[in-house]
Tab-separated table of C-alpha atoms and ligand atoms in Angstrom:
chain	number	residue	atom	x	y	z
A	1	UNK	CA	-15.925	59.538	-156.351
A	2	UNK	CA	-18.505	59.473	-153.598
A	3	UNK	CA	-20.267	56.124	-153.725
A	4	UNK	CA	-23.387	55.096	-151.808
A	5	UNK	CA	-23.878	51.336	-151.639
A	6	UNK	CA	-26.815	49.544	-150.059
A	7	UNK	CA	-26.798	45.894	-149.041
A	8	UNK	CA	-30.138	44.165	-148.360
A	9	UNK	CA	-31.008	41.637	-145.672
A	10	UNK	CA	-30.047	38.490	-147.555
A	11	UNK	CA	-26.727	40.087	-148.547
A	12	UNK	CA	-25.732	40.369	-144.873
A	13	UNK	CA	-27.612	37.313	-143.584
A	14	UNK	CA	-24.539	35.454	-142.234
A	15	UNK	CA	-21.097	36.364	-140.859
A	16	UNK	CA	-19.511	35.041	-144.082
A	17	UNK	CA	-21.703	37.295	-146.201
A	18	UNK	CA	-20.969	40.301	-144.007
A	19	UNK	CA	-17.256	39.649	-144.548
A	20	UNK	CA	-17.786	39.388	-148.303
A	21	UNK	CA	-19.662	42.686	-148.306
A	22	UNK	CA	-16.851	44.233	-146.254
A	23	UNK	CA	-14.429	43.061	-148.937
A	24	UNK	CA	-16.440	44.770	-151.650
A	25	UNK	CA	-16.640	47.985	-149.635
A	26	UNK	CA	-12.903	47.898	-148.900
A	27	UNK	CA	-12.175	47.535	-152.619
A	28	UNK	CA	-14.026	50.771	-153.323
A	29	UNK	CA	-12.341	52.526	-150.403
A	30	UNK	CA	-8.835	51.402	-151.340
A	31	UNK	CA	-9.455	52.594	-154.908
A	32	UNK	CA	-9.705	56.080	-153.420
A	33	UNK	CA	-13.464	56.551	-153.222
A	34	UNK	CA	-15.472	58.023	-150.384
A	35	UNK	CA	-17.777	55.209	-149.292
A	36	UNK	CA	-21.174	55.462	-147.577
A	37	UNK	CA	-22.713	52.043	-146.994
A	38	UNK	CA	-26.353	51.518	-146.014
A	39	UNK	CA	-27.344	48.136	-144.614
A	40	UNK	CA	-30.551	46.306	-143.768
A	41	UNK	CA	-31.080	43.957	-140.853
A	42	UNK	CA	-29.528	40.494	-141.219
A	43	UNK	CA	-31.694	38.001	-143.126
A	44	UNK	CA	-35.203	37.684	-141.713
A	45	UNK	CA	-34.435	39.643	-138.557
A	46	UNK	CA	-37.217	42.180	-139.099
A	47	UNK	CA	-39.791	39.398	-139.608
A	48	UNK	CA	-38.487	37.644	-136.497
A	49	UNK	CA	-38.860	40.833	-134.475
A	50	UNK	CA	-42.442	41.239	-135.709
A	51	UNK	CA	-43.247	37.657	-134.727
A	52	UNK	CA	-41.696	38.204	-131.325
A	53	UNK	CA	-43.856	41.276	-130.886
A	54	UNK	CA	-46.977	39.294	-131.798
A	55	UNK	CA	-46.196	36.879	-128.985
A	56	UNK	CA	-46.441	39.809	-126.597
A	57	UNK	CA	-49.426	41.691	-127.994
A	58	UNK	CA	-51.712	42.342	-130.930
A	59	UNK	CA	-52.016	45.938	-129.976
A	60	UNK	CA	-48.540	47.458	-129.584
A	61	UNK	CA	-48.061	51.228	-129.146
A	62	UNK	CA	-46.810	52.549	-132.514
A	63	UNK	CA	-43.753	54.159	-130.968
A	64	UNK	CA	-42.609	50.881	-129.429
A	65	UNK	CA	-42.976	49.039	-132.748
A	66	UNK	CA	-40.404	51.338	-134.320
A	67	UNK	CA	-38.196	51.155	-131.251
A	68	UNK	CA	-38.169	47.372	-131.678
A	69	UNK	CA	-37.845	47.113	-135.461
A	70	UNK	CA	-35.006	49.618	-135.678
A	71	UNK	CA	-32.781	47.320	-133.612
A	72	UNK	CA	-32.200	44.877	-136.491
A	73	UNK	CA	-30.222	47.403	-138.510
A	74	UNK	CA	-28.204	48.403	-135.475
A	75	UNK	CA	-26.812	44.879	-135.246
A	76	UNK	CA	-25.790	44.754	-138.890
A	77	UNK	CA	-24.083	48.176	-139.014
A	78	UNK	CA	-21.906	47.326	-136.024
A	79	UNK	CA	-20.918	43.916	-137.415
A	80	UNK	CA	-20.204	45.307	-140.878
A	81	UNK	CA	-18.092	48.128	-139.434
A	82	UNK	CA	-16.077	45.543	-137.478
A	83	UNK	CA	-15.542	43.465	-140.617
A	84	UNK	CA	-14.463	46.540	-142.592
A	85	UNK	CA	-12.111	47.561	-139.798
A	86	UNK	CA	-10.498	44.105	-139.929
A	87	UNK	CA	-9.622	44.777	-143.563
A	88	UNK	CA	-7.555	47.760	-142.566
A	89	UNK	CA	-10.013	50.531	-143.413
A	90	UNK	CA	-11.009	53.280	-141.021
A	91	UNK	CA	-14.728	53.076	-140.449
A	92	UNK	CA	-17.601	54.210	-138.255
A	93	UNK	CA	-21.180	52.975	-138.002
A	94	UNK	CA	-24.052	55.417	-137.504
A	95	UNK	CA	-27.718	54.954	-136.641
A	96	UNK	CA	-30.220	56.825	-138.806
A	97	UNK	CA	-30.428	59.552	-136.187
A	98	UNK	CA	-26.631	59.893	-135.896
A	99	UNK	CA	-26.447	60.086	-139.691
A	100	UNK	CA	-28.845	63.052	-139.639
A	101	UNK	CA	-31.882	61.324	-141.183
A	102	UNK	CA	-34.888	63.383	-140.094
A	103	UNK	CA	-38.409	62.086	-140.674
A	104	UNK	CA	-41.983	62.995	-139.885
A	105	UNK	CA	-43.582	61.164	-136.967
A	106	UNK	CA	-45.779	58.679	-138.817
A	107	UNK	CA	-44.452	55.586	-137.044
A	108	UNK	CA	-43.865	52.539	-139.275
A	109	UNK	CA	-44.360	54.627	-142.439
A	110	UNK	CA	-42.203	57.650	-141.696
A	111	UNK	CA	-41.097	59.844	-144.568
A	112	UNK	CA	-37.665	61.437	-144.720
A	113	UNK	CA	-38.077	65.198	-144.588
A	114	UNK	CA	-34.442	66.239	-144.416
A	115	UNK	CA	-30.938	64.861	-144.039
A	116	UNK	CA	-28.388	66.870	-142.132
A	117	UNK	CA	-25.208	65.570	-143.777
A	118	UNK	CA	-22.706	67.331	-141.480
A	119	UNK	CA	-21.786	64.271	-139.429
A	120	UNK	CA	-21.381	61.981	-142.453
A	121	UNK	CA	-19.307	64.557	-144.331
A	122	UNK	CA	-17.167	65.055	-141.289
A	123	UNK	CA	-16.521	61.301	-141.011
A	124	UNK	CA	-15.773	61.036	-144.737
A	125	UNK	CA	-13.291	63.898	-144.440
A	126	UNK	CA	-11.571	62.017	-141.623
A	127	UNK	CA	-11.122	59.122	-144.060
A	128	UNK	CA	-13.773	56.852	-142.613
A	129	UNK	CA	-16.017	54.428	-144.439
A	130	UNK	CA	-19.431	55.437	-143.091
A	131	UNK	CA	-21.840	52.570	-142.418
A	132	UNK	CA	-25.416	53.788	-141.934
A	133	UNK	CA	-28.439	51.896	-140.585
A	134	UNK	CA	-31.110	51.745	-143.266
A	135	UNK	CA	-34.873	51.850	-142.690
A	136	UNK	CA	-34.679	54.290	-139.758
A	137	UNK	CA	-34.590	57.947	-138.898
A	138	UNK	CA	-35.595	60.222	-136.085
A	139	UNK	CA	-38.325	62.735	-135.416
A	140	UNK	CA	-36.884	65.057	-132.811
A	141	UNK	CA	-35.586	62.445	-130.401
A	142	UNK	CA	-37.927	59.626	-131.355
A	143	UNK	CA	-36.814	56.691	-133.502
A	144	UNK	CA	-38.976	56.102	-136.577
A	145	UNK	CA	-38.930	53.489	-139.348
A	146	UNK	CA	-39.685	54.008	-143.018
A	147	UNK	CA	-41.860	50.996	-143.864
A	148	UNK	CA	-40.881	47.490	-144.962
A	149	UNK	CA	-38.126	47.521	-147.533
A	150	UNK	CA	-37.287	51.111	-146.569
A	151	UNK	CA	-33.497	50.710	-146.575
A	152	UNK	CA	-33.518	51.344	-150.324
A	153	UNK	CA	-35.091	54.712	-149.591
A	154	UNK	CA	-32.463	55.476	-146.942
A	155	UNK	CA	-29.763	54.784	-149.524
A	156	UNK	CA	-31.232	56.888	-152.317
A	157	UNK	CA	-32.042	59.748	-149.922
A	158	UNK	CA	-28.421	59.743	-148.705
A	159	UNK	CA	-27.138	59.592	-152.282
A	160	UNK	CA	-29.259	62.619	-153.171
A	161	UNK	CA	-28.348	64.581	-150.040
A	162	UNK	CA	-24.620	63.860	-150.424
A	163	UNK	CA	-24.728	64.430	-154.204
A	164	UNK	CA	-23.172	61.005	-154.685
A	165	UNK	CA	-21.620	60.066	-158.013
A	166	UNK	CA	-23.004	56.542	-157.844
A	167	UNK	CA	-25.823	54.798	-155.967
A	168	UNK	CA	-25.636	51.016	-156.031
A	169	UNK	CA	-28.298	48.729	-154.555
A	170	UNK	CA	-26.838	45.269	-153.947
A	171	UNK	CA	-29.394	42.490	-153.528
A	172	UNK	CA	-29.966	38.765	-153.974
A	173	UNK	CA	-30.855	38.965	-157.684
A	174	UNK	CA	-28.571	40.476	-160.302
A	175	UNK	CA	-30.944	43.169	-161.518
A	176	UNK	CA	-34.513	44.072	-162.371
A	177	UNK	CA	-36.322	41.386	-164.370
A	178	UNK	CA	-39.417	41.312	-166.562
A	179	UNK	CA	-41.069	39.436	-163.654
A	180	UNK	CA	-39.940	38.128	-160.271
A	181	UNK	CA	-37.356	35.534	-161.356
A	182	UNK	CA	-38.425	33.344	-158.438
A	183	UNK	CA	-41.956	33.196	-159.829
A	184	UNK	CA	-41.170	33.167	-163.555
A	185	UNK	CA	-37.853	31.395	-164.170
A	186	UNK	CA	-37.951	32.510	-167.833
A	187	UNK	CA	-37.971	36.187	-166.812
A	188	UNK	CA	-35.318	38.263	-168.521
A	189	UNK	CA	-33.019	40.835	-166.969
A	190	UNK	CA	-33.556	44.419	-168.122
A	191	UNK	CA	-30.327	46.267	-168.907
A	192	UNK	CA	-32.009	49.560	-168.212
A	193	UNK	CA	-35.399	50.781	-167.097
A	194	UNK	CA	-36.786	54.308	-166.792
A	195	UNK	CA	-37.604	55.869	-163.445
A	196	UNK	CA	-41.296	55.979	-164.407
A	197	UNK	CA	-41.470	52.312	-165.284
A	198	UNK	CA	-39.448	51.322	-162.237
A	199	UNK	CA	-41.742	53.379	-160.041
A	200	UNK	CA	-44.752	51.443	-161.347
A	201	UNK	CA	-42.945	48.097	-161.123
A	202	UNK	CA	-41.956	48.797	-157.524
A	203	UNK	CA	-45.337	50.206	-156.516
A	204	UNK	CA	-47.133	47.240	-158.051
A	205	UNK	CA	-45.185	44.546	-156.244
A	206	UNK	CA	-41.668	44.109	-157.679
A	207	UNK	CA	-40.173	44.462	-154.228
A	208	UNK	CA	-36.593	44.606	-155.570
A	209	UNK	CA	-36.749	48.391	-154.908
A	210	UNK	CA	-38.824	50.248	-152.332
A	211	UNK	CA	-41.257	52.482	-154.289
A	212	UNK	CA	-40.289	55.611	-152.383
A	213	UNK	CA	-36.624	55.100	-153.254
A	214	UNK	CA	-37.568	55.272	-156.928
A	215	UNK	CA	-39.790	58.278	-156.342
A	216	UNK	CA	-36.827	60.108	-154.804
A	217	UNK	CA	-34.458	58.981	-157.547
A	218	UNK	CA	-36.866	60.290	-160.163
A	219	UNK	CA	-37.458	63.573	-158.376
A	220	UNK	CA	-33.729	64.302	-158.069
A	221	UNK	CA	-32.714	62.552	-161.284
A	222	UNK	CA	-30.404	60.145	-159.470
A	223	UNK	CA	-29.519	57.018	-161.447
A	224	UNK	CA	-29.602	53.761	-159.453
A	225	UNK	CA	-27.746	50.580	-160.286
A	226	UNK	CA	-29.406	47.381	-159.033
A	227	UNK	CA	-26.919	44.529	-158.851
A	228	UNK	CA	-26.015	41.254	-157.206
A	229	UNK	CA	-24.204	40.986	-153.893
A	230	UNK	CA	-23.351	37.376	-154.760
A	231	UNK	CA	-21.837	38.002	-158.180
A	232	UNK	CA	-19.894	41.263	-158.292
A	233	UNK	CA	-19.066	40.715	-161.978
A	234	UNK	CA	-22.670	40.912	-163.109
A	235	UNK	CA	-23.516	44.382	-164.457
A	236	UNK	CA	-27.041	44.674	-163.094
A	237	UNK	CA	-29.801	47.028	-164.187
A	238	UNK	CA	-29.549	50.792	-164.500
A	239	UNK	CA	-32.605	52.761	-163.443
A	240	UNK	CA	-32.294	56.133	-165.124
A	241	UNK	CA	-34.169	58.942	-166.779
A	242	UNK	CA	-34.521	57.564	-170.284
A	243	UNK	CA	-33.917	53.988	-171.109
A	244	UNK	CA	-32.754	53.768	-174.691
A	245	UNK	CA	-32.177	50.040	-174.409
A	246	UNK	CA	-35.704	48.913	-173.792
A	247	UNK	CA	-37.558	51.486	-175.824
A	248	UNK	CA	-38.998	48.903	-178.206
A	249	UNK	CA	-40.635	46.942	-175.421
A	250	UNK	CA	-44.373	47.486	-175.128
A	251	UNK	CA	-44.384	45.824	-171.732
A	252	UNK	CA	-41.320	45.923	-169.514
A	253	UNK	CA	-42.660	43.829	-166.675
A	254	UNK	CA	-45.392	41.827	-164.980
A	255	UNK	CA	-45.874	42.017	-161.218
A	256	UNK	CA	-48.152	40.726	-158.545
A	257	UNK	CA	-48.787	42.075	-155.091
A	258	UNK	CA	-50.271	39.889	-152.364
A	259	UNK	CA	-50.368	42.638	-149.799
A	260	UNK	CA	-53.864	43.589	-150.917
A	261	UNK	CA	-57.303	43.411	-149.358
A	262	UNK	CA	-60.645	44.496	-150.790
A	263	UNK	CA	-63.446	46.195	-148.868
A	264	UNK	CA	-66.963	46.555	-150.268
A	265	UNK	CA	-69.586	49.013	-148.994
A	266	UNK	CA	-73.134	48.125	-150.055
A	267	UNK	CA	-76.235	50.279	-150.615
A	268	UNK	CA	-74.353	53.536	-150.238
A	269	UNK	CA	-76.687	56.565	-150.675
A	270	UNK	CA	-76.096	58.230	-154.067
A	271	UNK	CA	-75.528	61.839	-153.059
A	272	UNK	CA	-72.672	64.354	-153.049
A	273	UNK	CA	-70.087	64.140	-150.278
A	274	UNK	CA	-70.289	60.394	-149.666
A	275	UNK	CA	-66.992	59.409	-151.293
A	276	UNK	CA	-65.437	62.350	-149.512
A	277	UNK	CA	-66.599	61.164	-146.075
A	278	UNK	CA	-65.411	57.607	-146.629
A	279	UNK	CA	-61.999	58.316	-148.085
A	280	UNK	CA	-61.222	61.304	-145.875
A	281	UNK	CA	-61.840	59.131	-142.811
A	282	UNK	CA	-59.412	56.508	-144.169
A	283	UNK	CA	-56.817	59.125	-145.096
A	284	UNK	CA	-57.008	60.599	-141.607
A	285	UNK	CA	-55.746	57.250	-140.321
A	286	UNK	CA	-52.906	57.198	-142.904
A	287	UNK	CA	-54.506	54.339	-144.814
A	288	UNK	CA	-53.573	54.354	-148.488
A	289	UNK	CA	-56.436	53.455	-150.777
A	290	UNK	CA	-55.471	52.042	-154.135
A	291	UNK	CA	-58.242	50.988	-156.543
A	292	UNK	CA	-61.753	52.409	-156.160
A	293	UNK	CA	-64.799	51.191	-158.060
A	294	UNK	CA	-68.313	52.557	-157.754
A	295	UNK	CA	-71.180	50.594	-159.274
A	296	UNK	CA	-74.069	52.026	-161.292
A	297	UNK	CA	-76.879	53.621	-159.300
A	298	UNK	CA	-80.000	51.579	-158.530
A	299	UNK	CA	-82.848	52.983	-156.403
A	300	UNK	CA	-80.659	55.892	-155.288
A	301	UNK	CA	-77.946	53.644	-153.873
A	302	UNK	CA	-74.764	52.082	-155.272
A	303	UNK	CA	-71.867	49.942	-154.080
A	304	UNK	CA	-68.305	51.126	-153.545
A	305	UNK	CA	-65.370	48.697	-153.525
A	306	UNK	CA	-61.792	49.661	-152.829
A	307	UNK	CA	-58.474	48.046	-152.128
A	308	UNK	CA	-55.908	48.795	-149.435
A	309	UNK	CA	-52.754	47.063	-148.292
A	310	UNK	CA	-53.588	43.944	-146.283
A	311	UNK	CA	-51.441	45.249	-143.431
A	312	UNK	CA	-53.944	48.080	-142.983
A	313	UNK	CA	-57.062	45.880	-143.054
A	314	UNK	CA	-57.819	45.906	-139.337
A	315	UNK	CA	-57.360	49.659	-139.124
A	316	UNK	CA	-59.526	50.191	-142.216
A	317	UNK	CA	-62.357	47.969	-140.967
A	318	UNK	CA	-62.396	49.929	-137.722
A	319	UNK	CA	-62.820	53.150	-139.724
A	320	UNK	CA	-65.589	51.631	-141.872
A	321	UNK	CA	-67.430	50.442	-138.788
A	322	UNK	CA	-67.130	53.881	-137.266
A	323	UNK	CA	-68.531	55.781	-140.263
A	324	UNK	CA	-71.254	53.297	-141.243
A	325	UNK	CA	-74.142	55.117	-139.544
A	326	UNK	CA	-73.107	58.580	-140.572
A	327	UNK	CA	-72.511	57.624	-144.231
A	328	UNK	CA	-75.526	55.335	-144.258
A	329	UNK	CA	-74.505	52.185	-146.154
A	330	UNK	CA	-76.441	49.038	-145.236
A	331	UNK	CA	-73.514	46.622	-144.828
A	332	UNK	CA	-69.855	46.040	-145.650
A	333	UNK	CA	-67.633	43.064	-146.389
A	334	UNK	CA	-63.949	42.375	-146.912
A	335	UNK	CA	-61.826	39.874	-148.821
A	336	UNK	CA	-58.215	39.143	-147.901
A	337	UNK	CA	-57.825	36.379	-150.453
A	338	UNK	CA	-57.028	38.662	-153.352
A	339	UNK	CA	-53.928	39.696	-155.202
A	340	UNK	CA	-53.208	42.385	-157.738
A	341	UNK	CA	-51.592	41.434	-161.029
A	342	UNK	CA	-50.205	44.226	-163.202
A	343	UNK	CA	-48.421	44.898	-166.463
A	344	UNK	CA	-46.150	47.915	-166.802
A	345	UNK	CA	-44.645	49.565	-169.855
A	346	UNK	CA	-44.298	53.011	-171.362
A	347	UNK	CA	-44.819	51.478	-174.810
A	348	UNK	CA	-48.469	50.903	-173.927
A	349	UNK	CA	-49.522	54.463	-174.684
A	350	UNK	CA	-48.948	54.028	-178.402
A	351	UNK	CA	-50.056	50.404	-178.702
A	352	UNK	CA	-53.805	49.785	-178.561
A	353	UNK	CA	-55.015	46.387	-177.427
A	354	UNK	CA	-52.452	45.856	-174.677
A	355	UNK	CA	-55.103	45.563	-171.961
A	356	UNK	CA	-57.140	43.243	-174.158
A	357	UNK	CA	-54.137	40.970	-174.590
A	358	UNK	CA	-53.712	40.813	-170.817
A	359	UNK	CA	-57.391	39.939	-170.335
A	360	UNK	CA	-57.077	37.307	-173.059
A	361	UNK	CA	-54.200	35.639	-171.190
A	362	UNK	CA	-56.322	35.554	-168.019
A	363	UNK	CA	-59.403	34.287	-169.864
A	364	UNK	CA	-57.425	31.433	-171.409
A	365	UNK	CA	-56.454	30.322	-167.921
A	366	UNK	CA	-60.026	30.644	-166.657
A	367	UNK	CA	-59.009	33.365	-164.195
A	368	UNK	CA	-61.783	35.713	-163.135
A	369	UNK	CA	-61.019	39.457	-162.898
A	370	UNK	CA	-62.611	41.170	-159.891
A	371	UNK	CA	-61.417	44.738	-160.423
A	372	UNK	CA	-59.472	46.588	-163.132
A	373	UNK	CA	-57.594	49.882	-163.208
A	374	UNK	CA	-55.466	51.381	-165.939
A	375	UNK	CA	-53.129	54.309	-166.452
A	376	UNK	CA	-50.978	55.350	-169.392
A	377	UNK	CA	-48.266	52.900	-168.471
A	378	UNK	CA	-49.982	50.155	-166.489
A	379	UNK	CA	-52.981	47.857	-166.262
A	380	UNK	CA	-53.846	46.165	-162.949
A	381	UNK	CA	-56.353	43.393	-162.242
A	382	UNK	CA	-57.465	42.050	-158.880
A	383	UNK	CA	-57.779	38.254	-158.944
A	384	UNK	CA	-58.125	35.509	-156.323
A	385	UNK	CA	-54.830	35.235	-154.428
A	386	UNK	CA	-54.261	31.584	-155.285
A	387	UNK	CA	-54.411	32.380	-159.002
A	388	UNK	CA	-51.893	35.236	-158.988
A	389	UNK	CA	-48.801	33.209	-159.853
A	390	UNK	CA	-50.604	31.387	-162.648
A	391	UNK	CA	-51.778	34.774	-163.940
A	392	UNK	CA	-48.273	36.282	-163.918
A	393	UNK	CA	-46.845	33.298	-165.798
A	394	UNK	CA	-49.618	33.343	-168.399
A	395	UNK	CA	-49.304	37.078	-169.012
A	396	UNK	CA	-45.504	36.926	-169.208
A	397	UNK	CA	-45.813	34.225	-171.854
A	398	UNK	CA	-48.598	35.967	-173.778
A	399	UNK	CA	-46.464	39.085	-174.237
A	400	UNK	CA	-43.477	36.896	-175.150
A	401	UNK	CA	-41.336	38.628	-172.547
A	402	UNK	CA	-39.058	35.589	-172.322
A	403	UNK	CA	-38.295	35.733	-176.024
A	404	UNK	CA	-36.855	39.243	-176.408
B	501	ADP	P1	-33.161	43.056	-150.237
B	501	ADP	O1	-33.199	42.283	-148.972
B	501	ADP	O2	-31.814	43.025	-150.886
B	501	ADP	O3	-33.710	44.432	-150.108
B	501	ADP	P2	-35.651	42.156	-151.394
B	501	ADP	O4	-36.081	40.798	-150.990
B	501	ADP	O5	-36.302	43.317	-150.774
B	501	ADP	O6	-34.069	42.239	-151.255
B	501	ADP	O7	-35.808	42.308	-152.994
B	501	ADP	C1	-35.210	41.384	-153.860
B	501	ADP	C2	-36.241	40.367	-154.311
B	501	ADP	O8	-37.196	41.009	-155.153
B	501	ADP	C3	-35.697	39.266	-155.190
B	501	ADP	O9	-35.221	38.197	-154.419
B	501	ADP	C4	-36.882	38.882	-156.066
B	501	ADP	O10	-37.475	37.660	-155.674
B	501	ADP	C5	-37.880	40.007	-155.846
B	501	ADP	N1	-38.423	40.546	-157.096
B	501	ADP	C6	-39.757	40.741	-157.334
B	501	ADP	N2	-39.938	41.218	-158.571
B	501	ADP	C7	-38.733	41.346	-159.140
B	501	ADP	C8	-38.278	41.789	-160.421
B	501	ADP	N3	-39.144	42.221	-161.354
B	501	ADP	N4	-36.953	41.783	-160.679
B	501	ADP	C9	-36.081	41.363	-159.742
B	501	ADP	N5	-36.440	40.932	-158.510
B	501	ADP	C10	-37.750	40.914	-158.199
B	502	LIG	N1	-35.122	45.477	-142.504
B	502	LIG	C1	-36.238	46.184	-143.076
B	502	LIG	C2	-37.258	45.195	-143.639
B	502	LIG	O1	-37.052	44.005	-143.572
B	502	LIG	C3	-35.826	47.203	-144.099
B	502	LIG	C4	-35.212	46.652	-145.373
B	502	LIG	O2	-34.821	45.487	-145.411
B	502	LIG	O3	-35.103	47.417	-146.328
B	502	LIG	O4	-38.271	45.613	-144.129
B	503	MG	MG1	-35.677	45.196	-150.052
C-alpha cells in the first residue's frame, strides 16, 4: 500500500514526540508499505515566527513572510528524517519545492496548482520513507505558503497526486467531534462524516482539518482518516463520500470561528453596480468576503454589512477607505469583537425548524444575533465574541448532541 500520513504541530512538538512519530512511520514501512509523511512545524513555531516578524515590522513584504514561515517545517522534516533513520529505515526529507508542489503566487494563501510526483516516486522506488514539509510549495523559484493549517492540504494533495491507498491525518484529538472537545467536554466523536459536512465544519471553524484539504478530498473522492498521534489504538473519524453511520443525525456539529470581523457601510446609494464596485475591489486584493447583508432602502440609500476574516481587516479597511468617494457611502465602521457560531448537518434539509431551535438556544441565554446566513446544510449567526463559547455550549445541549 502507498500510505500518506500527516502529523500536525503538537504531534511533533518535542524530540520525544518526534521519536514516537518516527516509530509509527517505521511500523508502516517495515510492514511493507510505501510511506510518504507530511509534517507541520514543531508546536507553536509558526506563531513564534509571526511574533518575531512583528518585532521587526508591521509591514513585511509578502514574499519575505513566506520565506520566514516556511522555515518551521524545514526544521521538523529534517529532525523526523533523522529519527526515522535511527530506526533503521532508509529515508529522505524534501521541502515542498523538492517534492514538486507547485502553487500560484498568492503569498500566504497560495493554492496548489500541480504536483510533479517524479522525485517522490523515485525516492519511494529506492525504498525511502519520504518526509515532506507541509504548508509550503513553490511558484517558479519562489517559496510560497498555503495559509494557516495548510499542512493538511499538502497531505491530501499528495495523497491525490500519488493515488495513495490511505490518507491519515494524525493530530492531538482522536477524531472529529460534534464540537471542539476543548470547548464542549461533552462533545461526541463522530465515527464517520461526509465530505460535504466536513467541508462546512472545517470552513466554519472546526480547525481539525484545513478547509481546502477537505475540498480536495471531496473533489477527488479521497477518504481521509483523522486520528490521534497520542493514542495509535483509537480508530478516529473517517471522512468519506457517504456517511452511513451518522445519517440519522440532523445536526452533526456546532462550530465557532473567532477569526471574523464585520464592516458596515452606511448610506450607500441604492443603484445598480454598487455591490459590484465594493466587492470587486475587495476581491482584487484577495480578500474573502463571507456574509453579506443589505438593509431595506430608505431615501434612496441603504446599509451594507459584511464579514471577512479578522486577519484581512487592515487590508479591507484600506480598500473601503479607497473606494468611499467613488461609491458614495457617507461613513463606515468595523467591529473586531465578533464571532461566528454555526450548526452543520445534512439532515437539516428535511427537518424544518432547525434554525428556529438554534435561535431558541441563543435566546434562552440572552445572546443577541447580529447577522444570520443559512444554506441547505448550515446556519451561521454572528454574535459578540465573548459570548461565542456560551453559544456553542447552549446549542450543543439544545440539539442533545451529547446524548446520541
Ligand atoms: P494540528 O496541529 O494537528 O494540525 P490543529 O490544532 O490544527 O492540529 O487541529 C486540532 C484541534 O482542532 C484540536 O486540538 C481541537 O481543539 C480543534 N477542534 C476544533 N473543532 C473540532 C472538532 N469539531 N473536532 C475535533 N477537533 C476540533
Ligand atoms: N505550521 C503551519 C501553521 O501553523 C501549517 C500547519 O500547521 O498546518 O499554520
Ligand atoms: Mg492543523
